[in-house]
């Protein structure tokens, strides 16, 4: 569920008419709904109500400081993947002490930073990493809390670039080697064995791979609890969202109309099948959702620059580009595109939706049918709250877009559009080129 709806034919985020946002802050601009995020968080938390659950929001999905503060206020901690993300949690006033640090390539500097900040757990992905963390913890006179990431070799049946739980992926340690890895870890004097971790992929739309992987790993978890007294089991993130929302058709999103069995994964269904598998463990359960919490809570507003009518093909050239939202170019991802103003009198248009960047890959959609749009019209790419701004770049010397947070009838700029001066701030012309 989300809070982007037409009221009097104007697209609103909660009670804010999005035309007011573009008037004030221009385009392209990301807009996020605080209420949607809060509801997603509470729904997921409630779905596993019988368990001791800690939600560690996977902040790589959307790491704006305002979003982090919102999560912190809701009681979430964070799943972070770099020293930079750790410093973001601190800057937002989040609790590093309840947050976990993931990633296959943690550097010495990042490990040191995380030890000093007192992270709740390092999610270790290899045996050399165990040795490195042990060594650095020893130097600092500390014990490092660790969990080993287990690769259960389960096919998450999602896009190849976001599947992580197959044995050919770079992530984690194979289940068959896990007991030996914990045995090795237990010999290191500066490591504290705190948990077990897994994460099989992103944008999963059925519960089956989650069930399969939890069932595979639970016997190991029981054994590790007995042997080392571990206190948590992190089952990762990965709950998918609906990208084909059919927002334009009215109040109800299309899956509401479908029978339960045909709906994509809901948090309630996720909780209903997973809780019974986890409850008898008597451990704290960590969840690391990213996309589910923020994906449907954001849109990217863009203005039409030109309607270019080619031979047998129309191109709608918009002012957002692959540098602002890379998901279509990178993952062939679908984003619904809707006008800010509904107008039933407008004929339909079939067009490729493209950005201004000098690459054929700078294409958001091919042969998309939408109400006719032309120069100056503003459109919204839906479900752009996750892996949108965080994956933005400055390609073509385009500053990153602005970000706005909505709550009720209030909206505030939470990240200014990047100015040219900021783009070149670190660059200089060396002396030997100045003649
Ligand atoms: C990216 C990631 C997540 C979040 O994945 P979503 O699909 O956004 O829920 C969780 N855990 C780990 C270790 C990750 O790398």
Coordinates of C-alpha atoms and ligand atoms in Angstrom, one line a residue:
X1 CA 0.0 0.0 0.0
X2 CA 1.1 3.5 -0.6
X3 CA -0.1 7.1 -0.3
X4 CA 0.1 8.3 -3.9
X5 CA -3.5 8.9 -5.1
X6 CA -5.4 11.2 -7.5
X7 CA -7.6 13.7 -5.8
X8 CA -9.6 15.9 -8.1
X9 CA -7.5 14.6 -11.0
X10 CA -4.3 15.8 -9.4
X11 CA -1.7 13.4 -8.2
X12 CA -1.2 13.8 -4.4
X13 CA 1.4 12.3 -2.1
X14 CA -0.6 12.0 1.2
X15 CA -2.3 15.5 1.3
X16 CA 0.3 17.3 -0.8
X17 CA -0.5 18.2 -4.5
X18 CA 2.6 17.2 -6.3
X19 CA 2.3 20.1 -8.6
X20 CA 3.2 22.3 -5.6
X21 CA 6.4 20.3 -5.1
X22 CA 7.5 20.8 -8.8
X23 CA 6.6 24.5 -8.7
X24 CA 8.8 25.0 -5.7
X25 CA 11.7 22.6 -6.4
X26 CA 11.6 21.9 -10.1
X27 CA 12.4 18.5 -11.8
X28 CA 13.7 15.9 -11.7
X29 CA 12.8 15.4 -8.0
X30 CA 12.3 12.4 -5.8
X31 CA 9.4 12.6 -3.4
X32 CA 8.9 10.2 -0.5
X33 CA 5.9 9.6 1.7
X34 CA 6.7 9.3 5.4
X35 CA 3.3 7.7 6.2
X36 CA 3.9 5.0 3.6
X37 CA 7.2 4.2 5.1
X38 CA 5.9 4.1 8.6
X39 CA 3.0 1.8 7.6
X40 CA 5.3 -0.6 5.8
X41 CA 7.5 -0.8 8.8
X42 CA 4.7 -1.4 11.2
X43 CA 3.1 -4.0 8.9
X44 CA 6.2 -6.0 8.7
X45 CA 6.9 -5.7 12.4
X46 CA 3.4 -6.9 13.2
X47 CA 3.6 -9.8 10.8
X48 CA 6.1 -11.4 13.0
X49 CA 4.6 -10.3 16.3
X50 CA 5.2 -13.5 18.2
X51 CA 9.0 -13.2 17.8
X52 CA 11.7 -11.1 19.2
X53 CA 12.3 -9.2 16.0
X54 CA 14.7 -6.4 15.2
X55 CA 14.3 -4.7 11.9
X56 CA 17.7 -3.5 10.5
X57 CA 16.7 -1.3 7.5
X58 CA 19.0 -2.0 4.6
X59 CA 19.9 1.6 4.1
X60 CA 21.6 1.1 0.7
X61 CA 18.0 1.2 -0.7
X62 CA 17.6 4.8 0.3
X63 CA 20.0 6.5 2.7
X64 CA 18.8 10.1 2.8
X65 CA 19.4 11.4 6.4
X66 CA 15.7 12.3 6.8
X67 CA 14.7 8.7 5.8
X68 CA 17.2 7.3 8.3
X69 CA 15.9 9.6 11.1
X70 CA 12.3 8.5 10.3
X71 CA 13.4 4.8 10.7
X72 CA 15.3 5.6 13.8
X73 CA 12.2 7.3 15.3
X74 CA 10.2 4.2 14.4
X75 CA 12.6 2.0 16.4
X76 CA 14.6 0.5 13.5
X77 CA 18.3 0.0 13.3
X78 CA 20.3 -0.4 10.2
X79 CA 22.0 -2.9 7.9
X80 CA 25.0 -1.0 6.5
X81 CA 27.5 -2.0 3.9
X82 CA 30.3 0.7 4.1
X83 CA 32.1 3.1 6.4
X84 CA 30.2 5.9 4.6
X85 CA 26.9 4.3 5.5
X86 CA 28.0 3.9 9.1
X87 CA 28.8 7.6 9.3
X88 CA 25.4 8.4 7.7
X89 CA 23.7 6.5 10.6
X90 CA 25.7 8.6 13.1
X91 CA 24.9 11.8 11.2
X92 CA 21.1 10.9 11.3
X93 CA 21.2 10.2 15.0
X94 CA 20.6 6.4 14.5
X95 CA 21.7 3.6 16.8
X96 CA 24.9 2.0 15.5
X97 CA 25.0 -0.2 18.5
X98 CA 21.9 -2.1 17.2
X99 CA 23.1 -2.1 13.6
X100 CA 24.9 -4.7 11.5
X101 CA 27.7 -4.4 9.0
X102 CA 27.5 -6.5 5.9
X103 CA 29.5 -6.7 2.7
X104 CA 32.1 -9.0 1.0
X105 CA 35.0 -6.4 0.9
X106 CA 35.2 -4.6 4.3
X107 CA 38.5 -2.7 4.4
X108 CA 40.7 -2.3 7.5
X109 CA 39.6 1.3 7.9
X110 CA 35.9 0.3 7.7
X111 CA 36.3 -2.5 10.3
X112 CA 38.2 -0.2 12.6
X113 CA 35.5 2.5 12.3
X114 CA 32.8 -0.1 13.0
X115 CA 34.6 -1.5 16.0
X116 CA 35.1 1.9 17.5
X117 CA 31.4 2.7 16.9
X118 CA 30.4 -0.5 18.5
X119 CA 28.3 -2.2 15.8
X120 CA 26.0 -5.0 17.0
X121 CA 27.4 -7.5 14.5
X122 CA 29.8 -7.9 11.7
X123 CA 28.3 -10.1 9.0
X124 CA 31.3 -12.0 7.8
X125 CA 31.5 -13.4 4.3
X126 CA 34.8 -15.3 4.2
X127 CA 37.5 -16.9 6.4
X128 CA 40.2 -14.3 5.6
X129 CA 37.7 -11.6 6.8
X130 CA 37.4 -13.5 10.1
X131 CA 41.2 -13.3 10.5
X132 CA 41.2 -9.6 9.6
X133 CA 38.5 -8.6 12.1
X134 CA 40.1 -10.7 14.8
X135 CA 43.5 -9.0 14.2
X136 CA 42.0 -5.4 14.3
X137 CA 39.8 -6.1 17.3
X138 CA 42.9 -7.4 19.1
X139 CA 44.8 -4.2 18.3
X140 CA 42.0 -2.1 19.7
X141 CA 41.7 -4.4 22.8
X142 CA 38.1 -5.3 21.9
X143 CA 36.0 -8.4 21.1
X144 CA 34.3 -8.2 17.7
X145 CA 30.7 -9.5 17.6
X146 CA 30.3 -11.6 14.5
X147 CA 27.8 -13.6 12.5
X148 CA 28.8 -15.6 9.4
X149 CA 26.8 -15.2 6.3
X150 CA 25.6 -18.6 5.1
X151 CA 24.9 -19.2 1.4
X152 CA 22.1 -21.8 1.4
X153 CA 22.3 -22.4 -2.4
X154 CA 18.7 -21.6 -3.0
X155 CA 17.4 -20.0 -6.2
X156 CA 15.5 -16.8 -5.3
X157 CA 14.1 -16.7 -8.9
X158 CA 14.7 -13.0 -9.2
X159 CA 16.8 -11.0 -11.7
X160 CA 20.4 -12.4 -12.1
X161 CA 22.0 -9.2 -10.9
X162 CA 20.1 -9.3 -7.6
X163 CA 20.2 -13.0 -6.7
X164 CA 22.7 -13.7 -4.0
X165 CA 21.9 -17.0 -2.4
X166 CA 23.2 -19.4 -5.1
X167 CA 26.5 -21.2 -4.7
X168 CA 27.9 -19.4 -7.8
X169 CA 27.3 -16.0 -6.2
X170 CA 30.1 -14.2 -4.4
X171 CA 28.2 -14.0 -1.1
X172 CA 28.6 -16.0 2.1
X173 CA 30.0 -19.4 3.0
X174 CA 28.5 -22.6 1.7
X175 CA 26.2 -24.3 4.2
X176 CA 28.4 -27.4 4.1
X177 CA 31.4 -25.4 5.3
X178 CA 29.5 -23.4 7.9
X179 CA 30.2 -25.6 10.9
X180 CA 33.9 -25.6 10.2
X181 CA 33.9 -21.8 9.7
X182 CA 32.3 -21.3 13.1
X183 CA 34.8 -23.8 14.6
X184 CA 37.6 -21.8 13.1
X185 CA 36.0 -18.5 14.3
X186 CA 35.7 -19.8 17.8
X187 CA 39.5 -20.3 18.0
X188 CA 40.1 -16.6 17.4
X189 CA 40.6 -14.9 20.7
X190 CA 39.1 -11.5 19.7
X191 CA 35.9 -12.7 18.1
X192 CA 32.5 -13.1 19.9
X193 CA 30.2 -15.5 18.0
X194 CA 26.9 -13.7 18.2
X195 CA 24.7 -14.9 15.3
X196 CA 24.1 -16.5 11.9
X197 CA 23.1 -14.5 8.8
X198 CA 21.7 -15.2 5.3
X199 CA 20.3 -13.1 2.5
X200 CA 19.3 -14.8 -0.7
X201 CA 18.4 -12.0 -3.0
X202 CA 16.2 -9.0 -3.7
X203 CA 12.7 -8.5 -5.2
X204 CA 11.4 -11.9 -4.2
X205 CA 7.7 -12.2 -5.0
X206 CA 7.0 -15.6 -3.5
X207 CA 7.6 -17.0 0.0
X208 CA 8.9 -20.4 -1.3
X209 CA 12.6 -19.5 -1.5
X210 CA 12.5 -17.9 2.0
X211 CA 10.9 -21.0 3.4
X212 CA 13.4 -23.3 1.6
X213 CA 16.4 -21.4 2.8
X214 CA 15.2 -21.0 6.4
X215 CA 14.5 -24.7 6.6
X216 CA 17.9 -25.5 5.3
X217 CA 19.7 -23.3 7.7
X218 CA 17.7 -23.9 10.9
X219 CA 19.4 -27.2 12.0
X220 CA 22.8 -25.4 11.8
X221 CA 21.4 -22.4 13.8
X222 CA 20.2 -24.8 16.5
X223 CA 23.6 -26.5 16.7
X224 CA 25.4 -23.2 16.9
X225 CA 23.1 -22.0 19.7
X226 CA 23.9 -25.1 21.7
X227 CA 27.6 -25.0 21.0
X228 CA 28.4 -21.3 21.1
X229 CA 25.4 -19.6 22.7
X230 CA 24.7 -17.4 19.7
X231 CA 21.9 -14.9 20.3
X232 CA 20.5 -14.0 16.8
X233 CA 19.5 -15.3 13.4
X234 CA 19.3 -12.7 10.6
X235 CA 17.2 -13.9 7.7
X236 CA 18.1 -11.0 5.5
X237 CA 15.9 -8.8 3.3
X238 CA 14.5 -9.4 -0.1
X239 CA 10.7 -9.0 0.1
X240 CA 9.6 -7.8 -3.3
X241 CA 7.2 -5.0 -4.2
X242 CA 4.6 -4.5 -6.9
X243 CA 6.0 -2.3 -9.7
X244 CA 2.9 -2.7 -12.0
X245 CA 0.6 -0.8 -9.8
X246 CA -2.1 0.4 -12.2
X247 CA -2.3 3.6 -10.1
X248 CA -4.2 5.4 -12.8
X249 CA -7.2 3.0 -12.6
X250 CA -8.3 4.3 -9.3
X251 CA -8.2 3.9 -5.5
X252 CA -7.4 0.3 -5.3
X253 CA -4.1 -1.2 -6.4
X254 CA -4.6 -4.1 -8.7
X255 CA -3.5 -6.8 -6.4
X256 CA -6.2 -5.9 -3.9
X257 CA -8.8 -7.2 -6.4
X258 CA -7.0 -10.6 -6.8
X259 CA -7.7 -13.7 -4.8
X260 CA -5.1 -14.3 -2.0
X261 CA -3.4 -17.1 -3.8
X262 CA -2.6 -14.9 -6.8
X263 CA -1.2 -12.0 -4.9
X264 CA 2.5 -11.2 -4.7
X265 CA 4.2 -11.6 -1.4
X266 CA 2.7 -9.6 1.4
X267 CA 4.4 -9.1 4.8
X268 CA 1.5 -10.9 6.4
X269 CA 2.0 -14.0 4.2
X270 CA 5.8 -13.8 4.8
X271 CA 5.3 -13.6 8.6
X272 CA 2.6 -16.4 8.6
X273 CA 4.9 -18.9 6.9
X274 CA 8.2 -17.9 8.5
X275 CA 7.2 -17.3 12.2
X276 CA 6.3 -21.0 12.8
X277 CA 9.8 -22.0 11.5
X278 CA 11.6 -19.6 13.7
X279 CA 9.7 -19.4 17.0
X280 CA 11.1 -22.5 18.6
X281 CA 14.7 -21.3 18.1
X282 CA 14.3 -18.9 21.0
X283 CA 16.6 -16.4 19.3
X284 CA 16.4 -12.8 18.4
X285 CA 15.4 -12.6 14.7
X286 CA 16.9 -9.9 12.6
X287 CA 15.3 -8.8 9.3
X288 CA 17.1 -6.6 6.8
X289 CA 14.4 -5.3 4.4
X290 CA 15.3 -2.4 2.1
X291 CA 13.1 -2.3 -1.0
X292 CA 9.9 -3.4 0.8
X293 CA 10.0 -0.5 3.3
X294 CA 10.8 2.3 0.9
X295 CA 10.2 1.2 -2.7
X296 CA 6.5 2.1 -3.1
X297 CA 7.0 5.1 -0.8
X298 CA 8.8 7.2 -3.5
X299 CA 8.3 8.6 -6.9
X300 CA 10.6 10.5 -9.3
X301 CA 8.9 13.5 -10.9
X302 CA 10.1 14.5 -14.4
X303 CA 9.1 17.0 -16.9
X304 CA 8.6 16.4 -20.6
X305 CA 11.1 18.3 -22.8
X306 CA 10.0 17.1 -26.2
X307 CA 7.6 14.8 -27.9
X308 CA 9.7 13.6 -30.9
X309 CA 7.7 11.9 -33.5
X310 CA 9.9 9.6 -35.5
X311 CA 9.2 7.2 -38.3
X312 CA 6.7 4.7 -36.9
X313 CA 8.0 5.5 -33.5
X314 CA 7.4 8.3 -30.9
X315 CA 10.0 9.3 -28.3
X316 CA 8.9 11.1 -25.2
X317 CA 12.1 12.9 -24.1
X318 CA 12.0 13.7 -20.3
X319 CA 14.4 15.6 -18.1
X320 CA 15.2 12.6 -15.9
X321 CA 17.8 10.2 -17.2
X322 CA 19.6 7.0 -16.4
X323 CA 21.9 8.9 -14.1
X324 CA 18.9 9.8 -11.9
X325 CA 17.2 6.4 -12.0
X326 CA 19.3 3.6 -13.4
X327 CA 17.0 0.6 -12.6
X328 CA 15.5 0.3 -16.1
X329 CA 18.9 0.5 -17.8
X330 CA 20.6 -1.8 -15.3
X331 CA 18.0 -4.4 -14.5
X332 CA 15.4 -4.0 -17.3
X333 CA 13.2 -2.8 -14.5
X334 CA 9.6 -1.6 -15.0
X335 CA 8.4 1.7 -13.5
X336 CA 4.9 2.8 -14.0
X337 CA 4.7 6.3 -15.5
X338 CA 1.7 8.5 -14.7
X339 CA 0.8 12.1 -15.4
X340 CA 0.5 14.6 -12.5
X341 CA -2.8 15.7 -13.9
X342 CA -5.4 13.2 -15.1
X343 CA -7.3 14.3 -18.2
X344 CA -9.7 11.8 -19.6
X345 CA -10.1 13.8 -22.8
X346 CA -6.5 13.2 -23.9
X347 CA -5.9 10.5 -26.5
X348 CA -3.5 7.7 -25.9
X349 CA 0.1 7.9 -27.0
X350 CA 2.5 5.1 -27.6
X351 CA 6.1 6.1 -27.1
X352 CA 9.6 5.2 -25.9
X353 CA 10.3 7.1 -22.8
X354 CA 13.9 8.3 -22.9
X355 CA 16.2 10.7 -21.1
X356 CA 18.7 13.1 -22.6
X357 CA 21.9 11.1 -22.0
X358 CA 24.0 10.1 -25.0
X359 CA 23.5 6.4 -24.7
X360 CA 20.8 4.2 -26.2
X361 CA 20.5 2.6 -22.8
X362 CA 19.1 5.8 -21.4
X363 CA 15.6 4.5 -22.0
X364 CA 13.0 4.1 -19.2
X365 CA 10.4 2.2 -21.2
X366 CA 9.8 1.0 -24.7
X367 CA 6.4 1.3 -26.5
X368 CA 4.8 2.5 -23.4
X369 CA 1.1 3.5 -23.8
X370 CA 0.1 6.5 -21.7
X371 CA -2.1 9.6 -22.0
X372 CA -0.7 12.0 -24.6
X373 CA 1.9 14.2 -23.0
X374 CA 3.9 17.1 -24.4
X375 CA 6.4 19.7 -23.5
X376 CA 6.0 21.0 -20.0
X377 CA 3.8 18.2 -18.7
X378 CA 5.0 16.6 -15.5
X379 CA 5.0 12.8 -15.0
X380 CA 5.8 10.6 -12.1
X381 CA 7.8 7.4 -12.2
X382 CA 6.2 5.3 -9.5
X383 CA 7.8 3.0 -7.0
X384 CA 11.2 4.8 -7.2
X385 CA 11.8 5.0 -3.5
X386 CA 14.3 2.1 -3.4
X387 CA 17.6 2.0 -5.3
X388 CA 16.7 5.2 -7.0
X389 CA 18.6 8.2 -5.6
X390 CA 21.2 5.9 -3.9
X391 CA 22.2 4.6 -7.3
X392 CA 22.2 8.0 -9.0
X393 CA 25.4 9.3 -10.6
X394 CA 26.6 12.5 -12.2
X395 CA 27.1 11.1 -15.7
X396 CA 27.0 13.7 -18.4
X397 CA 27.8 16.3 -15.6
X398 CA 24.3 16.2 -14.4
X399 CA 23.9 17.1 -10.8
X400 CA 21.9 14.6 -8.8
X401 CA 18.2 15.4 -8.4
X402 CA 16.5 17.0 -5.4
X403 CA 14.7 15.0 -2.7
X404 CA 11.6 16.0 -0.8
X405 CA 9.8 14.3 2.1
X406 CA 6.1 14.5 2.6
X407 CA 4.2 14.0 5.9
X408 CA 0.5 14.8 5.8
X409 CA 0.1 18.2 4.3
X410 CA 3.7 19.2 4.9
X411 CA 6.6 18.8 2.5
X412 CA 10.2 19.8 2.9
X413 CA 13.3 19.7 0.8
X414 CA 15.6 17.0 2.4
X415 CA 18.3 17.2 -0.2
X416 CA 19.0 20.1 -2.5
X417 CA 19.5 19.6 -6.2
X418 CA 23.3 19.4 -6.9
X419 CA 24.8 22.5 -8.3
X420 CA 27.6 22.6 -10.9
X421 CA 30.1 24.0 -8.4
X422 CA 29.7 20.9 -6.2
X423 CA 30.3 18.6 -9.2
X424 CA 33.7 20.0 -9.8
X425 CA 34.7 20.9 -6.2
X426 CA 37.3 18.2 -5.9
X427 CA 38.8 18.6 -9.4
X428 CA 41.8 20.7 -10.4
X429 CA 44.1 21.4 -13.3
X430 CA 47.6 20.3 -12.5
X431 CA 50.5 22.7 -12.6
X432 CA 52.2 20.9 -15.4
X433 CA 49.3 21.6 -17.8
X434 CA 49.3 25.3 -16.9
X435 CA 51.7 26.9 -19.4
Ligands
LIG1 C1 20.8 -5.4 -0.2 C2 20.7 -6.2 1.1 C3 19.5 -6.3 1.8 C4 18.2 -5.6 1.4 O1 17.6 -6.2 0.2 P1 16.2 -5.7 -0.2 O2 15.9 -6.6 -1.4 O3 16.2 -4.3 -0.5 O4 15.3 -6.0 0.9 C5 19.5 -7.0 3.0 N1 20.6 -7.7 3.4 C6 21.8 -7.6 2.7 C7 23.0 -8.3 3.2 C8 21.9 -6.9 1.5 O5 23.0 -6.9 0.8

